[in-house]
């Protein structure tokens, strides 16, 4: 069983290794909308709307800073537990974003992919998502993945279930399951692993985001609320990332020689 039905886009290096300016993959937990609104005496919904504007700024900045893949966390499988009015507002955000920006994304060579479960989303929203993916499917200059109704554990379970079904139907054998094959069954299948995971807002958690994919990612936590996020914050995070030494579980050759 080669790859999943949602394994596109293909063609990217499967490893997480990338240098800035090449095909850097940055993932962001867009956190702090609620606190941003509260500090201003505004309803949380306005914090989320301001968050959409930050996303627009960040997509533009990312492309200028040499990022080729950007994955953002828009709605988690756990966010359904929020009050109904807030969930309704969060469900309206993709429409708000694509209505104003899809034509530009399409024109500027951005390929959009929405990660996560489609079950539970309204038919209208699924249509909006599918239109964004279809209209940008030919693009390959920049990849924008929006995790929406996404949970890392749910995504792993869905992938495991797909593989189990393939085995049960005789389309796959258990021994064919490798780390690489399994990665291809996730909703991120075909994308390189994130190099850098950023969480603004001062929280220091992964919150069920890209659990499998971030195995060797570097983490940068920033004390800025998402609606205030901009190019300068992304630049600072990338500069911090560039100071990190990535060993992928190995050792630095010089240190091995020095010890011997
Ligand atoms: C977490 O902040 C943020 C969210 C649950 C929503 C994030 C969504 C956006 C920023 C806009 C996304 C746009 C698209 C196109 C999907 P929080 O509300 O938990 O903040 P808090 O921790 O301060 O309460």
Coordinates of N, CA and C in Angstrom, one line a residue, residues 36-165:
X36 N -5.6 38.1 24.1 CA -5.4 39.4 23.4 C -6.7 40.2 23.4
X37 N -7.8 39.5 23.2 CA -9.1 40.1 23.2 C -9.5 40.6 24.6
X38 N -9.2 39.7 25.6 CA -9.6 40.0 27.0 C -8.9 41.2 27.5
X39 N -7.6 41.4 27.1 CA -6.8 42.5 27.6 C -7.4 43.8 27.0
X40 N -8.1 43.7 25.9 CA -8.7 44.9 25.3 C -10.2 45.1 25.7
X41 N -10.7 44.2 26.5 CA -12.1 44.2 26.9 C -13.0 43.9 25.7
X42 N -12.5 43.0 24.8 CA -13.3 42.6 23.6 C -13.7 41.2 23.7
X43 N -14.8 40.8 23.0 CA -15.1 39.4 23.0 C -14.0 38.5 22.3
X44 N -13.9 37.3 22.7 CA -12.9 36.4 22.2 C -13.0 36.3 20.7
X45 N -14.2 36.4 20.2 CA -14.4 36.2 18.7 C -13.5 37.3 18.0
X46 N -13.4 38.5 18.6 CA -12.6 39.5 17.9 C -11.2 39.2 17.9
X47 N -10.8 38.5 19.0 CA -9.4 38.0 19.0 C -9.1 37.0 17.9
X48 N -10.1 36.1 17.6 CA -9.9 35.2 16.5 C -9.8 35.9 15.2
X49 N -10.7 36.9 15.0 CA -10.7 37.6 13.7 C -9.3 38.3 13.6
X50 N -8.8 38.9 14.6 CA -7.5 39.5 14.6 C -6.4 38.5 14.2
X51 N -6.7 37.2 14.7 CA -5.7 36.1 14.4 C -5.7 35.8 12.9
X52 N -6.8 36.0 12.3 CA -6.8 35.8 10.8 C -5.9 36.8 10.1
X53 N -5.9 38.0 10.6 CA -5.0 39.1 10.0 C -3.6 38.7 10.3
X54 N -3.3 38.2 11.4 CA -1.9 37.7 11.7 C -1.4 36.6 10.8
X55 N -2.4 35.7 10.5 CA -2.1 34.6 9.6 C -1.7 35.2 8.2
X56 N -2.4 36.2 7.8 CA -2.2 36.8 6.4 C -0.7 37.4 6.5
X57 N -0.4 38.2 7.5 CA 0.9 38.8 7.6 C 2.0 37.7 7.6
X58 N 1.7 36.6 8.4 CA 2.7 35.6 8.6 C 3.0 34.8 7.3
X59 N 2.0 34.6 6.5 CA 2.2 33.9 5.3 C 3.1 34.7 4.3
X60 N 2.8 36.0 4.3 CA 3.6 36.9 3.4 C 5.0 36.9 3.9
X61 N 5.2 37.1 5.2 CA 6.5 37.2 5.8 C 7.3 35.9 5.6
X62 N 6.6 34.7 5.8 CA 7.3 33.4 5.7 C 7.9 33.3 4.4
X63 N 7.2 33.6 3.4 CA 7.7 33.4 2.0 C 8.9 34.3 1.8
X64 N 8.9 35.5 2.3 CA 10.0 36.4 2.2 C 11.2 36.0 3.0
X65 N 11.0 35.2 4.0 CA 12.1 34.8 4.9 C 12.7 33.4 4.5
X66 N 12.3 32.9 3.4 CA 12.9 31.7 2.9 C 12.2 30.4 3.4
X67 N 11.0 30.6 4.0 CA 10.2 29.4 4.4 C 9.5 28.9 3.2
X68 N 9.4 27.6 3.0 CA 8.7 27.0 1.8 C 7.4 26.3 2.3
X69 N 7.5 25.8 3.5 CA 6.3 25.1 4.0 C 5.9 25.8 5.3
X70 N 4.6 26.1 5.4 CA 4.1 26.7 6.7 C 2.9 25.9 7.1
X71 N 2.9 25.4 8.3 CA 1.7 24.6 8.8 C 1.2 25.3 10.1
X72 N -0.1 25.7 10.1 CA -0.6 26.4 11.2 C -1.8 25.7 11.8
X73 N -1.9 25.8 13.1 CA -3.0 25.1 13.9 C -4.2 26.0 14.0
X74 N -5.2 25.7 13.3 CA -6.4 26.6 13.3 C -7.5 26.2 14.2
X75 N -7.7 24.8 14.4 CA -8.8 24.3 15.2 C -8.5 22.9 15.5
X76 N -8.5 22.6 16.8 CA -8.1 21.3 17.2 C -9.3 20.4 17.5
X77 N -9.2 19.1 17.5 CA -10.3 18.2 17.8 C -10.8 18.4 19.2
X78 N -10.0 19.1 20.0 CA -10.4 19.3 21.4 C -11.1 20.7 21.5
X79 N -11.0 21.5 20.5 CA -11.7 22.9 20.5 C -13.2 22.8 20.5
X80 N -13.7 21.6 20.1 CA -15.2 21.5 20.1 C -15.8 21.7 21.5
X81 N -15.0 21.6 22.5 CA -15.5 21.7 23.9 C -15.7 23.2 24.3
X82 N -15.3 24.1 23.4 CA -15.5 25.5 23.7 C -17.0 25.9 23.6
X83 N -17.4 27.1 24.2 CA -18.8 27.5 24.0 C -19.3 27.5 22.6
X84 N -20.6 27.2 22.3 CA -21.1 27.0 21.0 C -20.8 28.3 20.1
X85 N -21.0 29.5 20.7 CA -20.8 30.7 20.0 C -19.3 30.8 19.5
X86 N -18.4 30.4 20.3 CA -17.0 30.5 19.9 C -16.7 29.5 18.9
X87 N -17.2 28.3 19.0 CA -17.0 27.3 18.0 C -17.5 27.8 16.7
X88 N -18.7 28.4 16.7 CA -19.3 28.9 15.4 C -18.4 30.0 14.8
X89 N -17.8 30.8 15.6 CA -16.9 31.8 15.1 C -15.6 31.2 14.5
X90 N -15.1 30.2 15.2 CA -13.9 29.5 14.7 C -14.2 28.8 13.4
X91 N -15.4 28.2 13.3 CA -15.8 27.5 12.0 C -15.9 28.5 10.9
X92 N -16.1 29.8 11.2 CA -16.3 30.8 10.1 C -14.9 31.3 9.7
X93 N -13.8 31.0 10.4 CA -12.6 31.6 10.0 C -12.0 31.2 8.7
X94 N -12.0 29.9 8.3 CA -11.5 29.6 7.0 C -12.2 30.4 5.9
X95 N -13.5 30.6 6.0 CA -14.3 31.3 5.0 C -13.8 32.7 4.9
X96 N -13.7 33.3 6.1 CA -13.2 34.7 6.3 C -11.8 34.8 5.6
X97 N -11.0 33.9 5.8 CA -9.6 33.9 5.3 C -9.6 33.7 3.7
X98 N -10.2 32.6 3.3 CA -10.2 32.3 1.9 C -10.9 33.3 1.0
X99 N -12.0 33.9 1.6 CA -12.8 34.8 0.8 C -11.9 36.0 0.4
X100 N -11.1 36.5 1.3 CA -10.3 37.7 1.0 C -9.0 37.3 0.3
X101 N -8.4 36.1 0.6 CA -7.1 35.8 0.2 C -6.8 34.7 -0.8
X102 N -7.9 33.9 -1.1 CA -7.6 32.7 -2.0 C -7.1 33.1 -3.3
X103 N -7.7 34.2 -3.9 CA -7.3 34.6 -5.3 C -5.8 34.9 -5.2
X104 N -5.4 35.6 -4.2 CA -4.0 36.0 -4.1 C -3.0 34.8 -3.9
X105 N -3.5 33.9 -3.0 CA -2.7 32.7 -2.8 C -2.5 31.9 -4.1
X106 N -3.6 31.8 -4.8 CA -3.6 31.1 -6.1 C -2.6 31.8 -7.0
X107 N -2.7 33.1 -7.1 CA -1.8 33.8 -8.1 C -0.3 33.8 -7.6
X108 N -0.1 33.8 -6.3 CA 1.3 33.8 -5.9 C 2.0 32.5 -5.7
X109 N 1.3 31.4 -6.2 CA 2.0 30.1 -6.3 C 1.9 29.3 -5.0
X110 N 0.9 29.7 -4.1 CA 0.8 29.0 -2.8 C -0.2 27.8 -3.0
X111 N 0.3 26.6 -2.6 CA -0.6 25.5 -2.6 C -1.2 25.3 -1.2
X112 N -2.5 25.2 -1.1 CA -3.2 25.1 0.2 C -3.6 23.7 0.5
X113 N -3.4 23.2 1.7 CA -3.9 21.9 2.1 C -4.5 22.0 3.5
X114 N -5.6 21.5 3.7 CA -6.2 21.5 5.0 C -6.1 20.2 5.7
X115 N -5.4 20.1 6.8 CA -5.2 18.8 7.5 C -6.3 18.6 8.5
X116 N -6.6 17.3 8.8 CA -7.5 17.0 9.8 C -8.8 16.3 9.3
X117 N -9.7 16.1 10.2 CA -10.9 15.3 9.9 C -11.9 16.2 9.2
X118 N -12.5 15.8 8.1 CA -13.6 16.5 7.5 C -14.9 16.2 8.2
X119 N -15.0 15.0 8.8 CA -16.3 14.7 9.5 C -16.5 15.7 10.6
X120 N -17.7 16.1 10.7 CA -18.0 17.1 11.8 C -18.0 18.5 11.3
X121 N -17.4 18.8 10.1 CA -17.5 20.1 9.5 C -18.7 20.2 8.7
X122 N -19.2 21.4 8.5 CA -20.5 21.6 7.7 C -20.2 21.4 6.3
X123 N -21.2 21.1 5.5 CA -21.0 20.9 4.1 C -20.5 22.1 3.4
X124 N -20.9 23.3 3.9 CA -20.4 24.6 3.3 C -18.9 24.7 3.5
X125 N -18.5 24.4 4.7 CA -17.1 24.6 5.1 C -16.2 23.6 4.3
X126 N -16.7 22.4 4.1 CA -16.0 21.4 3.4 C -15.8 21.9 1.9
X127 N -16.9 22.5 1.4 CA -16.8 23.0 0.0 C -15.8 24.1 -0.1
X128 N -15.7 25.0 0.9 CA -14.8 26.1 0.9 C -13.3 25.5 0.9
X129 N -13.1 24.5 1.8 CA -11.8 23.9 1.9 C -11.4 23.2 0.6
X130 N -12.4 22.5 0.0 CA -12.1 21.7 -1.2 C -11.8 22.7 -2.4
X131 N -12.5 23.8 -2.4 CA -12.3 24.8 -3.4 C -10.8 25.4 -3.3
X132 N -10.5 25.7 -2.0 CA -9.1 26.3 -1.8 C -8.0 25.3 -2.3
X133 N -8.3 24.0 -2.0 CA -7.3 23.0 -2.3 C -7.2 22.8 -3.9
X134 N -8.4 22.8 -4.4 CA -8.5 22.5 -5.9 C -7.9 23.7 -6.7
X135 N -8.2 24.9 -6.3 CA -7.8 26.1 -7.0 C -6.3 26.3 -6.9
X136 N -5.7 25.7 -5.9 CA -4.2 25.9 -5.7 C -3.4 24.7 -6.0
X137 N -4.1 23.6 -6.4 CA -3.4 22.3 -6.5 C -2.2 22.3 -7.5
X138 N -2.2 23.2 -8.4 CA -1.1 23.3 -9.4 C 0.1 24.0 -8.9
X139 N 0.0 24.7 -7.8 CA 1.0 25.5 -7.3 C 2.1 24.7 -6.5
X140 N 3.3 25.2 -6.6 CA 4.4 24.5 -5.8 C 5.5 25.5 -5.3
X141 N 5.2 26.8 -5.3 CA 6.2 27.7 -4.8 C 6.3 27.8 -3.3
X142 N 5.1 27.7 -2.7 CA 5.0 27.7 -1.2 C 3.8 26.8 -0.8
X143 N 4.0 26.1 0.3 CA 2.9 25.2 0.7 C 2.4 25.7 2.1
X144 N 1.1 25.9 2.1 CA 0.4 26.3 3.3 C -0.5 25.2 3.8
X145 N -0.2 24.7 5.0 CA -1.1 23.6 5.5 C -1.8 24.2 6.7
X146 N -3.1 24.1 6.7 CA -3.9 24.7 7.8 C -4.6 23.5 8.5
X147 N -4.1 23.2 9.8 CA -4.7 22.1 10.5 C -6.0 22.6 11.1
X148 N -7.1 21.9 10.7 CA -8.4 22.4 11.1 C -9.3 21.1 11.4
X149 N -9.8 21.1 12.6 CA -10.4 19.9 13.1 C -9.4 18.8 13.1
X150 N -8.2 19.2 13.6 CA -7.0 18.3 13.6 C -6.6 18.0 15.0
X151 N -6.1 16.8 15.2 CA -5.5 16.4 16.5 C -4.4 15.4 16.1
X152 N -3.2 15.6 16.7 CA -2.1 14.6 16.3 C -2.5 13.2 16.6
X153 N -3.1 13.0 17.8 CA -3.4 11.6 18.1 C -4.5 11.0 17.2
X154 N -5.5 11.9 16.9 CA -6.6 11.4 16.0 C -6.0 11.1 14.6
X155 N -5.1 11.9 14.2 CA -4.5 11.7 12.9 C -3.7 10.4 12.8
X156 N -3.0 10.1 13.9 CA -2.3 8.8 14.0 C -3.3 7.6 14.0
X157 N -4.3 7.8 14.8 CA -5.3 6.7 14.9 C -6.0 6.5 13.5
X158 N -6.3 7.6 12.8 CA -6.9 7.5 11.5 C -6.0 6.8 10.5
X159 N -4.7 7.1 10.6 CA -3.7 6.4 9.7 C -3.6 5.0 10.0
X160 N -3.5 4.6 11.3 CA -3.4 3.2 11.7 C -4.7 2.4 11.3
X161 N -5.8 3.1 11.4 CA -7.0 2.5 10.9 C -7.0 2.2 9.4
X162 N -6.5 3.2 8.7 CA -6.4 3.0 7.2 C -5.5 1.8 6.9
X163 N -4.4 1.7 7.6 CA -3.5 0.6 7.3 C -4.2 -0.7 7.7
X164 N -4.8 -0.8 8.9 CA -5.5 -2.0 9.4 C -6.5 -2.5 8.3
X165 N -7.3 -1.5 7.8 CA -8.3 -1.8 6.8 C -7.6 -2.4 5.5

